[in-house]
PDB file of C-alpha atoms in Angstrom:
ATOM      1  CA  UNK L   1      20.097  20.669 -23.985  1.00  0.00           C
ATOM      2  CA  UNK L   2      22.182  16.995 -24.715  1.00  0.00           C
ATOM      3  CA  UNK L   3      21.286  17.365 -28.386  1.00  0.00           C
ATOM      4  CA  UNK L   4      22.746  20.910 -28.478  1.00  0.00           C
ATOM      5  CA  UNK L   5      26.053  19.786 -26.505  1.00  0.00           C
ATOM      6  CA  UNK L   6      26.708  16.740 -28.525  1.00  0.00           C
ATOM      7  CA  UNK L   7      26.242  18.558 -32.070  1.00  0.00           C
ATOM      8  CA  UNK L   8      28.562  21.533 -30.327  1.00  0.00           C
ATOM      9  CA  UNK L   9      31.031  18.973 -29.648  1.00  0.00           C
ATOM     10  CA  UNK L  10      31.119  16.914 -32.750  1.00  0.00           C
ATOM     11  CA  UNK L  11      34.256  17.627 -34.783  1.00  0.00           C
ATOM     12  CA  UNK L  12      33.082  16.069 -37.843  1.00  0.00           C
ATOM     13  CA  UNK L  13      30.320  18.766 -37.903  1.00  0.00           C
ATOM     14  CA  UNK L  14      30.991  22.034 -39.798  1.00  0.00           C
ATOM     15  CA  UNK L  15      31.799  24.925 -37.569  1.00  0.00           C
ATOM     16  CA  UNK L  16      28.505  26.790 -38.600  1.00  0.00           C
ATOM     17  CA  UNK L  17      26.462  23.776 -36.964  1.00  0.00           C
ATOM     18  CA  UNK L  18      28.776  23.646 -34.001  1.00  0.00           C
ATOM     19  CA  UNK L  19      28.696  27.210 -33.332  1.00  0.00           C
ATOM     20  CA  UNK L  20      24.584  27.615 -33.520  1.00  0.00           C
ATOM     21  CA  UNK L  21      24.554  24.396 -31.388  1.00  0.00           C
ATOM     22  CA  UNK L  22      26.922  25.828 -28.784  1.00  0.00           C
ATOM     23  CA  UNK L  23      25.144  29.045 -28.714  1.00  0.00           C
ATOM     24  CA  UNK L  24      21.621  27.354 -28.072  1.00  0.00           C
ATOM     25  CA  UNK L  25      23.178  25.348 -25.683  1.00  0.00           C
ATOM     26  CA  UNK L  26      24.752  28.207 -23.405  1.00  0.00           C
ATOM     27  CA  UNK L  27      21.308  30.427 -24.011  1.00  0.00           C
ATOM     28  CA  UNK L  28      19.324  27.443 -22.083  1.00  0.00           C
ATOM     29  CA  UNK L  29      22.026  26.995 -19.751  1.00  0.00           C
ATOM     30  CA  UNK L  30      21.138  30.984 -18.574  1.00  0.00           C
ATOM     31  CA  UNK L  31      18.942  31.963 -15.827  1.00  0.00           C
ATOM     32  CA  UNK L  32      17.151  34.136 -18.145  1.00  0.00           C
ATOM     33  CA  UNK L  33      16.175  31.429 -20.449  1.00  0.00           C
ATOM     34  CA  UNK L  34      14.692  29.530 -17.489  1.00  0.00           C
ATOM     35  CA  UNK L  35      13.061  32.514 -15.961  1.00  0.00           C
ATOM     36  CA  UNK L  36      11.390  33.234 -19.240  1.00  0.00           C
ATOM     37  CA  UNK L  37      10.172  29.432 -19.668  1.00  0.00           C
ATOM     38  CA  UNK L  38       8.616  29.984 -15.998  1.00  0.00           C
ATOM     39  CA  UNK L  39       6.655  33.258 -17.040  1.00  0.00           C
ATOM     40  CA  UNK L  40       5.339  32.232 -20.348  1.00  0.00           C
ATOM     41  CA  UNK L  41       4.251  28.833 -18.762  1.00  0.00           C
ATOM     42  CA  UNK L  42       2.381  31.009 -16.044  1.00  0.00           C
ATOM     43  CA  UNK L  43       0.606  32.817 -18.795  1.00  0.00           C
ATOM     44  CA  UNK L  44      -0.318  30.088 -21.434  1.00  0.00           C
ATOM     45  CA  UNK L  45      -1.802  27.936 -18.758  1.00  0.00           C
ATOM     46  CA  UNK L  46      -4.658  30.579 -18.293  1.00  0.00           C
ATOM     47  CA  UNK L  47      -4.642  31.441 -21.817  1.00  0.00           C
ATOM     48  CA  UNK L  48      -4.958  27.571 -22.999  1.00  0.00           C
ATOM     49  CA  UNK L  49      -7.686  26.982 -20.420  1.00  0.00           C
ATOM     50  CA  UNK L  50      -9.618  29.908 -21.912  1.00  0.00           C
ATOM     51  CA  UNK L  51      -9.115  28.556 -25.225  1.00  0.00           C
ATOM     52  CA  UNK L  52     -10.467  25.015 -24.164  1.00  0.00           C
ATOM     53  CA  UNK L  53     -13.426  26.547 -22.616  1.00  0.00           C
ATOM     54  CA  UNK L  54     -14.619  28.761 -25.354  1.00  0.00           C
ATOM     55  CA  UNK L  55     -14.530  25.950 -27.867  1.00  0.00           C
ATOM     56  CA  UNK L  56     -17.129  24.099 -25.987  1.00  0.00           C
ATOM     57  CA  UNK L  57     -20.350  23.470 -28.451  1.00  0.00           C
ATOM     58  CA  UNK L  58     -22.991  24.311 -26.030  1.00  0.00           C
ATOM     59  CA  UNK L  59     -21.753  27.972 -24.702  1.00  0.00           C
ATOM     60  CA  UNK L  60     -23.628  30.933 -24.299  1.00  0.00           C
ATOM     61  CA  UNK L  61     -22.307  34.278 -25.027  1.00  0.00           C
ATOM     62  CA  UNK L  62     -22.733  35.622 -21.633  1.00  0.00           C
ATOM     63  CA  UNK L  63     -20.931  32.472 -19.983  1.00  0.00           C
ATOM     64  CA  UNK L  64     -18.070  32.757 -22.438  1.00  0.00           C
ATOM     65  CA  UNK L  65     -17.452  36.572 -21.637  1.00  0.00           C
ATOM     66  CA  UNK L  66     -17.491  35.350 -17.448  1.00  0.00           C
ATOM     67  CA  UNK L  67     -14.931  32.902 -18.297  1.00  0.00           C
ATOM     68  CA  UNK L  68     -12.890  35.859 -19.924  1.00  0.00           C
ATOM     69  CA  UNK L  69     -13.377  38.133 -17.270  1.00  0.00           C
ATOM     70  CA  UNK L  70     -12.180  35.272 -14.605  1.00  0.00           C
ATOM     71  CA  UNK L  71      -9.170  34.602 -16.356  1.00  0.00           C
ATOM     72  CA  UNK L  72      -8.502  38.501 -16.809  1.00  0.00           C
ATOM     73  CA  UNK L  73      -8.840  38.626 -13.198  1.00  0.00           C
ATOM     74  CA  UNK L  74      -6.497  36.294 -12.440  1.00  0.00           C
ATOM     75  CA  UNK L  75      -3.747  37.938 -14.576  1.00  0.00           C
ATOM     76  CA  UNK L  76      -4.369  40.943 -12.704  1.00  0.00           C
ATOM     77  CA  UNK L  77      -4.028  39.321  -9.357  1.00  0.00           C
ATOM     78  CA  UNK L  78      -0.727  37.595 -10.810  1.00  0.00           C
ATOM     79  CA  UNK L  79       0.670  41.198 -11.789  1.00  0.00           C
ATOM     80  CA  UNK L  80      -0.136  42.438  -8.603  1.00  0.00           C
ATOM     81  CA  UNK L  81       1.471  39.566  -5.948  1.00  0.00           C
ATOM     82  CA  UNK L  82       3.018  37.031  -8.348  1.00  0.00           C
ATOM     83  CA  UNK L  83       5.958  38.318  -9.324  1.00  0.00           C
ATOM     84  CA  UNK L  84       8.053  37.335  -5.508  1.00  0.00           C
ATOM     85  CA  UNK L  85       6.580  33.810  -6.032  1.00  0.00           C
ATOM     86  CA  UNK L  86       7.481  33.534  -9.431  1.00  0.00           C
ATOM     87  CA  UNK L  87      10.936  34.722  -8.542  1.00  0.00           C
ATOM     88  CA  UNK L  88      11.560  32.487  -5.995  1.00  0.00           C
ATOM     89  CA  UNK L  89      10.373  29.434  -7.585  1.00  0.00           C
ATOM     90  CA  UNK L  90      12.585  30.591 -10.857  1.00  0.00           C
ATOM     91  CA  UNK L  91      16.017  30.634  -8.327  1.00  0.00           C
ATOM     92  CA  UNK L  92      15.406  27.633  -6.752  1.00  0.00           C
ATOM     93  CA  UNK L  93      14.714  25.681  -9.903  1.00  0.00           C
ATOM     94  CA  UNK L  94      17.730  26.995 -11.495  1.00  0.00           C
ATOM     95  CA  UNK L  95      19.795  26.242  -8.587  1.00  0.00           C
ATOM     96  CA  UNK L  96      18.744  22.578  -8.546  1.00  0.00           C
ATOM     97  CA  UNK L  97      19.585  22.378 -12.599  1.00  0.00           C
ATOM     98  CA  UNK L  98      23.141  24.421 -11.659  1.00  0.00           C
ATOM     99  CA  UNK L  99      22.233  26.887 -14.018  1.00  0.00           C
ATOM    100  CA  UNK L 100      23.908  30.159 -14.282  1.00  0.00           C
ATOM    101  CA  UNK L 101      22.831  32.501 -11.425  1.00  0.00           C
ATOM    102  CA  UNK L 102      20.754  35.610 -12.095  1.00  0.00           C
ATOM    103  CA  UNK L 103      22.963  38.389 -14.190  1.00  0.00           C
ATOM    104  CA  UNK L 104      21.965  41.242 -15.752  1.00  0.00           C
ATOM    105  CA  UNK L 105      21.825  40.874 -19.519  1.00  0.00           C
ATOM    106  CA  UNK L 106      24.552  42.871 -21.771  1.00  0.00           C
ATOM    107  CA  UNK L 107      22.342  45.789 -23.082  1.00  0.00           C
ATOM    108  CA  UNK L 108      23.258  48.010 -25.553  1.00  0.00           C
ATOM    109  CA  UNK L 109      22.480  51.474 -23.880  1.00  0.00           C
ATOM    110  CA  UNK L 110      21.532  54.152 -26.472  1.00  0.00           C
ATOM    111  CA  UNK L 111      22.264  57.946 -25.163  1.00  0.00           C
ATOM    112  CA  UNK L 112      18.917  59.394 -24.891  1.00  0.00           C
ATOM    113  CA  UNK L 113      18.316  62.802 -26.546  1.00  0.00           C
ATOM    114  CA  UNK L 114      18.770  65.679 -24.133  1.00  0.00           C
ATOM    115  CA  UNK L 115      15.303  67.040 -25.502  1.00  0.00           C
ATOM    116  CA  UNK L 116      13.868  63.727 -24.602  1.00  0.00           C
ATOM    117  CA  UNK L 117      15.799  63.056 -21.324  1.00  0.00           C
ATOM    118  CA  UNK L 118      13.563  63.571 -18.275  1.00  0.00           C
ATOM    119  CA  UNK L 119      16.603  62.823 -15.763  1.00  0.00           C
ATOM    120  CA  UNK L 120      15.225  59.078 -14.998  1.00  0.00           C
ATOM    121  CA  UNK L 121      18.108  56.339 -15.619  1.00  0.00           C
ATOM    122  CA  UNK L 122      17.196  53.235 -17.865  1.00  0.00           C
ATOM    123  CA  UNK L 123      20.231  51.124 -15.656  1.00  0.00           C
ATOM    124  CA  UNK L 124      19.087  48.566 -13.613  1.00  0.00           C
ATOM    125  CA  UNK L 125      20.846  48.062  -9.890  1.00  0.00           C
ATOM    126  CA  UNK L 126      19.924  44.394  -9.655  1.00  0.00           C
ATOM    127  CA  UNK L 127      19.015  41.298 -12.040  1.00  0.00           C
ATOM    128  CA  UNK L 128      15.778  40.967  -9.803  1.00  0.00           C
ATOM    129  CA  UNK L 129      14.872  44.643 -10.977  1.00  0.00           C
ATOM    130  CA  UNK L 130      15.293  43.716 -14.542  1.00  0.00           C
ATOM    131  CA  UNK L 131      13.288  40.470 -14.602  1.00  0.00           C
ATOM    132  CA  UNK L 132      10.443  42.341 -12.588  1.00  0.00           C
ATOM    133  CA  UNK L 133      10.215  44.817 -15.297  1.00  0.00           C
ATOM    134  CA  UNK L 134      10.058  41.864 -17.924  1.00  0.00           C
ATOM    135  CA  UNK L 135       7.379  40.069 -15.706  1.00  0.00           C
ATOM    136  CA  UNK L 136       5.202  43.470 -15.814  1.00  0.00           C
ATOM    137  CA  UNK L 137       5.573  44.010 -19.631  1.00  0.00           C
ATOM    138  CA  UNK L 138       4.370  40.179 -20.621  1.00  0.00           C
ATOM    139  CA  UNK L 139       1.718  40.445 -17.726  1.00  0.00           C
ATOM    140  CA  UNK L 140       0.615  43.927 -19.257  1.00  0.00           C
ATOM    141  CA  UNK L 141       0.425  42.659 -22.916  1.00  0.00           C
ATOM    142  CA  UNK L 142      -1.894  39.743 -22.023  1.00  0.00           C
ATOM    143  CA  UNK L 143      -4.010  41.577 -20.584  1.00  0.00           C
ATOM    144  CA  UNK L 144      -4.130  44.570 -23.140  1.00  0.00           C
ATOM    145  CA  UNK L 145      -4.794  41.689 -25.891  1.00  0.00           C
ATOM    146  CA  UNK L 146      -7.479  40.048 -23.897  1.00  0.00           C
ATOM    147  CA  UNK L 147      -9.109  43.381 -23.363  1.00  0.00           C
ATOM    148  CA  UNK L 148      -8.760  44.229 -26.813  1.00  0.00           C
ATOM    149  CA  UNK L 149      -9.913  40.955 -28.091  1.00  0.00           C
ATOM    150  CA  UNK L 150     -13.367  40.782 -25.852  1.00  0.00           C
ATOM    151  CA  UNK L 151     -14.423  44.263 -25.504  1.00  0.00           C
ATOM    152  CA  UNK L 152     -16.671  45.754 -28.327  1.00  0.00           C
ATOM    153  CA  UNK L 153     -20.086  47.150 -28.693  1.00  0.00           C
ATOM    154  CA  UNK L 154     -21.479  44.177 -29.976  1.00  0.00           C
ATOM    155  CA  UNK L 155     -20.607  41.886 -27.143  1.00  0.00           C
ATOM    156  CA  UNK L 156     -21.673  44.358 -24.787  1.00  0.00           C
ATOM    157  CA  UNK L 157     -25.110  44.385 -26.702  1.00  0.00           C
ATOM    158  CA  UNK L 158     -25.197  40.452 -26.613  1.00  0.00           C
ATOM    159  CA  UNK L 159     -24.566  40.342 -23.186  1.00  0.00           C
ATOM    160  CA  UNK L 160     -27.172  42.679 -22.439  1.00  0.00           C
ATOM    161  CA  UNK L 161     -29.878  40.644 -24.728  1.00  0.00           C
ATOM    162  CA  UNK L 162     -28.970  37.687 -22.554  1.00  0.00           C
ATOM    163  CA  UNK L 163     -29.266  39.282 -19.237  1.00  0.00           C
ATOM    164  CA  UNK L 164     -32.458  40.204 -20.206  1.00  0.00           C
ATOM    165  CA  UNK L 165     -33.885  36.701 -20.938  1.00  0.00           C
ATOM    166  CA  UNK L 166     -32.829  35.887 -17.768  1.00  0.00           C
ATOM    167  CA  UNK L 167     -34.002  38.807 -15.892  1.00  0.00           C
ATOM    168  CA  UNK L 168     -30.784  40.127 -15.036  1.00  0.00           C
ATOM    169  CA  UNK L 169     -31.517  43.619 -16.482  1.00  0.00           C
ATOM    170  CA  UNK L 170     -34.529  45.615 -17.096  1.00  0.00           C
ATOM    171  CA  UNK L 171     -35.423  46.398 -20.767  1.00  0.00           C
ATOM    172  CA  UNK L 172     -32.985  47.889 -22.707  1.00  0.00           C
ATOM    173  CA  UNK L 173     -33.962  50.167 -26.091  1.00  0.00           C
ATOM    174  CA  UNK L 174     -31.190  48.507 -27.654  1.00  0.00           C
ATOM    175  CA  UNK L 175     -33.058  44.918 -27.640  1.00  0.00           C
ATOM    176  CA  UNK L 176     -36.069  46.411 -29.086  1.00  0.00           C
ATOM    177  CA  UNK L 177     -34.783  49.513 -31.446  1.00  0.00           C
ATOM    178  CA  UNK L 178     -31.380  49.920 -31.799  1.00  0.00           C
ATOM    179  CA  UNK L 179     -30.283  46.847 -33.557  1.00  0.00           C
ATOM    180  CA  UNK L 180     -33.482  44.798 -34.866  1.00  0.00           C
ATOM    181  CA  UNK L 181     -35.651  46.562 -37.390  1.00  0.00           C
ATOM    182  CA  UNK L 182     -36.534  46.121 -40.649  1.00  0.00           C
ATOM    183  CA  UNK L 183     -37.213  49.279 -42.929  1.00  0.00           C
ATOM    184  CA  UNK L 184     -37.232  51.474 -39.514  1.00  0.00           C
ATOM    185  CA  UNK L 185     -40.014  49.099 -38.281  1.00  0.00           C
ATOM    186  CA  UNK L 186     -39.215  47.354 -34.591  1.00  0.00           C
ATOM    187  CA  UNK L 187     -38.827  43.901 -34.991  1.00  0.00           C
ATOM    188  CA  UNK L 188     -40.099  43.127 -31.310  1.00  0.00           C
ATOM    189  CA  UNK L 189     -42.947  44.923 -29.361  1.00  0.00           C
ATOM    190  CA  UNK L 190     -41.110  46.054 -26.326  1.00  0.00           C
ATOM    191  CA  UNK L 191     -44.339  45.203 -23.547  1.00  0.00           C
ATOM    192  CA  UNK L 192     -44.904  41.963 -25.318  1.00  0.00           C
ATOM    193  CA  UNK L 193     -41.661  40.907 -24.937  1.00  0.00           C
ATOM    194  CA  UNK L 194     -41.561  41.918 -21.219  1.00  0.00           C
ATOM    195  CA  UNK L 195     -44.750  40.067 -20.962  1.00  0.00           C
ATOM    196  CA  UNK L 196     -43.668  36.842 -22.689  1.00  0.00           C
ATOM    197  CA  UNK L 197     -40.270  36.913 -20.876  1.00  0.00           C
ATOM    198  CA  UNK L 198     -42.053  37.243 -17.589  1.00  0.00           C
ATOM    199  CA  UNK L 199     -44.411  34.178 -18.302  1.00  0.00           C
ATOM    200  CA  UNK L 200     -41.479  32.165 -19.476  1.00  0.00           C
ATOM    201  CA  UNK L 201     -40.110  32.713 -16.046  1.00  0.00           C
ATOM    202  CA  UNK L 202     -43.072  31.663 -14.318  1.00  0.00           C
ATOM    203  CA  UNK L 203     -43.372  28.796 -16.122  1.00  0.00           C
ATOM    204  CA  UNK L 204     -39.937  27.724 -15.444  1.00  0.00           C
ATOM    205  CA  UNK L 205     -40.278  28.517 -11.760  1.00  0.00           C
ATOM    206  CA  UNK L 206     -43.579  26.118 -12.029  1.00  0.00           C
ATOM    207  CA  UNK L 207     -41.446  23.478 -13.634  1.00  0.00           C
ATOM    208  CA  UNK L 208     -38.947  23.813 -10.437  1.00  0.00           C
ATOM    209  CA  UNK L 209     -36.265  25.847 -12.072  1.00  0.00           C
ATOM    210  CA  UNK L 210     -36.193  28.820 -10.084  1.00  0.00           C
ATOM    211  CA  UNK L 211     -33.323  31.044 -11.887  1.00  0.00           C
ATOM    212  CA  UNK L 212     -32.035  29.909 -15.414  1.00  0.00           C
ATOM    213  CA  UNK L 213     -28.265  30.350 -15.590  1.00  0.00           C
ATOM    214  CA  UNK L 214     -27.861  30.697 -18.985  1.00  0.00           C
ATOM    215  CA  UNK L 215     -29.225  30.982 -22.065  1.00  0.00           C
ATOM    216  CA  UNK L 216     -29.518  27.122 -23.142  1.00  0.00           C
ATOM    217  CA  UNK L 217     -31.507  26.287 -19.903  1.00  0.00           C
ATOM    218  CA  UNK L 218     -34.096  28.463 -21.609  1.00  0.00           C
ATOM    219  CA  UNK L 219     -33.815  26.807 -24.941  1.00  0.00           C
ATOM    220  CA  UNK L 220     -33.725  23.242 -23.455  1.00  0.00           C
ATOM    221  CA  UNK L 221     -36.772  23.941 -21.537  1.00  0.00           C
ATOM    222  CA  UNK L 222     -38.894  25.514 -24.255  1.00  0.00           C
ATOM    223  CA  UNK L 223     -37.887  22.239 -26.438  1.00  0.00           C
ATOM    224  CA  UNK L 224     -39.096  20.642 -23.741  1.00  0.00           C
ATOM    225  CA  UNK L 225     -42.299  22.019 -23.263  1.00  0.00           C
ATOM    226  CA  UNK L 226     -43.657  23.311 -27.170  1.00  0.00           C
ATOM    227  CA  UNK L 227     -46.948  24.388 -25.322  1.00  0.00           C
ATOM    228  CA  UNK L 228     -45.207  26.781 -23.449  1.00  0.00           C
ATOM    229  CA  UNK L 229     -43.175  27.876 -26.357  1.00  0.00           C
ATOM    230  CA  UNK L 230     -46.609  28.559 -28.818  1.00  0.00           C
ATOM    231  CA  UNK L 231     -47.606  30.896 -25.949  1.00  0.00           C
ATOM    232  CA  UNK L 232     -44.620  33.226 -25.796  1.00  0.00           C
ATOM    233  CA  UNK L 233     -43.684  34.001 -29.609  1.00  0.00           C
ATOM    234  CA  UNK L 234     -41.727  37.071 -28.946  1.00  0.00           C
ATOM    235  CA  UNK L 235     -39.223  35.704 -26.253  1.00  0.00           C
ATOM    236  CA  UNK L 236     -38.990  32.597 -28.659  1.00  0.00           C
ATOM    237  CA  UNK L 237     -38.287  34.729 -31.551  1.00  0.00           C
ATOM    238  CA  UNK L 238     -35.733  36.700 -29.682  1.00  0.00           C
ATOM    239  CA  UNK L 239     -33.910  33.642 -28.632  1.00  0.00           C
ATOM    240  CA  UNK L 240     -33.761  32.003 -32.242  1.00  0.00           C
ATOM    241  CA  UNK L 241     -31.736  35.129 -32.865  1.00  0.00           C
ATOM    242  CA  UNK L 242     -29.307  34.681 -30.172  1.00  0.00           C
ATOM    243  CA  UNK L 243     -28.802  31.150 -31.093  1.00  0.00           C
ATOM    244  CA  UNK L 244     -27.820  32.466 -34.816  1.00  0.00           C
ATOM    245  CA  UNK L 245     -24.937  34.277 -32.967  1.00  0.00           C
ATOM    246  CA  UNK L 246     -21.920  31.735 -31.867  1.00  0.00           C
ATOM    247  CA  UNK L 247     -20.160  32.858 -28.899  1.00  0.00           C
ATOM    248  CA  UNK L 248     -16.726  32.283 -30.799  1.00  0.00           C
ATOM    249  CA  UNK L 249     -15.782  31.342 -34.118  1.00  0.00           C
ATOM    250  CA  UNK L 250     -14.695  27.869 -33.204  1.00  0.00           C
ATOM    251  CA  UNK L 251     -18.084  26.503 -35.241  1.00  0.00           C
ATOM    252  CA  UNK L 252     -17.004  27.910 -38.493  1.00  0.00           C
ATOM    253  CA  UNK L 253     -13.492  26.810 -37.968  1.00  0.00           C
ATOM    254  CA  UNK L 254     -14.963  23.305 -37.394  1.00  0.00           C
ATOM    255  CA  UNK L 255     -16.676  23.567 -40.395  1.00  0.00           C
ATOM    256  CA  UNK L 256     -14.059  24.466 -42.582  1.00  0.00           C
ATOM    257  CA  UNK L 257     -11.978  21.595 -40.762  1.00  0.00           C
ATOM    258  CA  UNK L 258     -14.825  19.363 -41.963  1.00  0.00           C
ATOM    259  CA  UNK L 259     -14.726  20.369 -45.555  1.00  0.00           C
ATOM    260  CA  UNK L 260     -10.868  19.773 -45.678  1.00  0.00           C
ATOM    261  CA  UNK L 261     -11.258  16.530 -44.664  1.00  0.00           C
ATOM    262  CA  UNK L 262     -14.259  16.045 -47.211  1.00  0.00           C
ATOM    263  CA  UNK L 263     -12.962  17.657 -50.269  1.00  0.00           C
ATOM    264  CA  UNK L 264      -9.782  15.630 -51.053  1.00  0.00           C
ATOM    265  CA  UNK L 265      -8.509  14.469 -54.488  1.00  0.00           C
ATOM    266  CA  UNK L 266     -10.803  11.966 -55.155  1.00  0.00           C
ATOM    267  CA  UNK L 267     -14.068  14.208 -54.334  1.00  0.00           C
ATOM    268  CA  UNK L 268     -12.333  17.165 -56.259  1.00  0.00           C
ATOM    269  CA  UNK L 269     -15.225  16.993 -58.922  1.00  0.00           C
ATOM    270  CA  UNK L 270     -18.179  17.336 -56.235  1.00  0.00           C
ATOM    271  CA  UNK L 271     -20.829  20.080 -57.100  1.00  0.00           C
ATOM    272  CA  UNK L 272     -21.581  22.837 -54.409  1.00  0.00           C
ATOM    273  CA  UNK L 273     -24.914  21.068 -53.584  1.00  0.00           C
ATOM    274  CA  UNK L 274     -23.669  17.444 -53.256  1.00  0.00           C
ATOM    275  CA  UNK L 275     -20.617  18.792 -51.224  1.00  0.00           C
ATOM    276  CA  UNK L 276     -23.116  20.760 -48.906  1.00  0.00           C
ATOM    277  CA  UNK L 277     -24.914  17.662 -48.205  1.00  0.00           C
ATOM    278  CA  UNK L 278     -22.016  15.625 -47.657  1.00  0.00           C
ATOM    279  CA  UNK L 279     -20.864  18.241 -45.158  1.00  0.00           C
ATOM    280  CA  UNK L 280     -24.067  18.244 -43.282  1.00  0.00           C
ATOM    281  CA  UNK L 281     -24.071  13.945 -43.113  1.00  0.00           C
ATOM    282  CA  UNK L 282     -20.428  14.553 -41.583  1.00  0.00           C
ATOM    283  CA  UNK L 283     -20.916  17.236 -39.528  1.00  0.00           C
ATOM    284  CA  UNK L 284     -24.181  15.633 -37.932  1.00  0.00           C
ATOM    285  CA  UNK L 285     -22.524  12.055 -38.002  1.00  0.00           C
ATOM    286  CA  UNK L 286     -24.004  11.363 -34.451  1.00  0.00           C
ATOM    287  CA  UNK L 287     -27.609  11.487 -36.102  1.00  0.00           C
ATOM    288  CA  UNK L 288     -26.024   9.998 -39.440  1.00  0.00           C
ATOM    289  CA  UNK L 289     -25.346   6.747 -37.659  1.00  0.00           C
ATOM    290  CA  UNK L 290     -28.548   6.376 -35.993  1.00  0.00           C
ATOM    291  CA  UNK L 291     -30.274   6.303 -39.257  1.00  0.00           C
ATOM    292  CA  UNK L 292     -32.021   3.299 -40.814  1.00  0.00           C
ATOM    293  CA  UNK L 293     -30.359   2.507 -44.168  1.00  0.00           C
ATOM    294  CA  UNK L 294     -32.698   0.397 -45.525  1.00  0.00           C
ATOM    295  CA  UNK L 295     -35.581   2.415 -46.428  1.00  0.00           C
ATOM    296  CA  UNK L 296     -32.934   4.892 -48.020  1.00  0.00           C
ATOM    297  CA  UNK L 297     -31.691   2.000 -49.705  1.00  0.00           C
ATOM    298  CA  UNK L 298     -35.090   1.308 -51.444  1.00  0.00           C
ATOM    299  CA  UNK L 299     -36.237   4.557 -52.324  1.00  0.00           C
ATOM    300  CA  UNK L 300     -32.612   5.118 -54.260  1.00  0.00           C
ATOM    301  CA  UNK L 301     -32.823   1.968 -55.734  1.00  0.00           C
ATOM    302  CA  UNK L 302     -36.505   2.808 -56.901  1.00  0.00           C
ATOM    303  CA  UNK L 303     -35.531   6.192 -58.233  1.00  0.00           C
ATOM    304  CA  UNK L 304     -33.917   4.599 -61.320  1.00  0.00           C
ATOM    305  CA  UNK L 305     -34.596   1.929 -63.837  1.00  0.00           C
ATOM    306  CA  UNK L 306     -30.674   1.441 -63.876  1.00  0.00           C
ATOM    307  CA  UNK L 307     -30.625   0.960 -60.050  1.00  0.00           C
ATOM    308  CA  UNK L 308     -33.596  -1.275 -60.048  1.00  0.00           C
ATOM    309  CA  UNK L 309     -31.886  -3.469 -62.510  1.00  0.00           C
ATOM    310  CA  UNK L 310     -28.385  -3.087 -60.740  1.00  0.00           C
ATOM    311  CA  UNK L 311     -29.215  -3.495 -57.107  1.00  0.00           C
ATOM    312  CA  UNK L 312     -31.246  -5.704 -55.156  1.00  0.00           C
ATOM    313  CA  UNK L 313     -33.930  -4.310 -52.908  1.00  0.00           C
ATOM    314  CA  UNK L 314     -33.017  -4.625 -49.166  1.00  0.00           C
ATOM    315  CA  UNK L 315     -35.161  -6.796 -47.063  1.00  0.00           C
TER     316      UNK L 315
END
């Protein structure tokens, strides 16, 4: 606001710049601008937290959808009883900053055709009524966007599969017949799959894990107990399929970001296979940093006579 005021009062600036600066300054001094900031902060705080949670690497499908459900419930609660508190905070904050008092905006009302006129008035009696309508529009749009983004048959199917593995849901025919089949043949044996699931949960209970919370608990147990994994191939195969389906697109986006950093002007002539190898080394750099380079150097030097004549073998 100080910047816009300074530019607007600068006599050396051209008239268009000063007019635009003063227009922005007057807009930011209005109560409507301050109220909109409060409203958008209340919306984006929840959305930003959800965005950060969905970017975690080890995030199961069911867990991500539970987080989405929690955020949607918070917005529903905000819609029911959040306007009064938001209005009070905006009024008191605007008074402290000596901003303009709430007023009705100058709306250009169009005459409604007679065939569409139901007798209802589109005029607002108080500024509070107008901003309340704006509040509901923003919250409803946010809830609609979340519902459209996170409601699909695939999401419901993946939730059912994970709930089956955790024994929160009984056997569903979609798990074994409707989705994974090759040339009309079922990929899973329903009875063996149910039996292996029960054997897995019994083994986890014997190891002190009463009830797994997510699919990653099951995966970590199978990795730590390969003897158990060899006895339950059906559930192991199902877990592998679930692990190939990311909970969000963040993994793919990180891969594109890594390629953007790798495929620079100096590496523009890299072949596809070499670029793939470099990308794997970059993405898994925590493993790459732990490698012992001396055996790799020796192998690389010994593969070519030119390398052997140019480089010495590392001891």
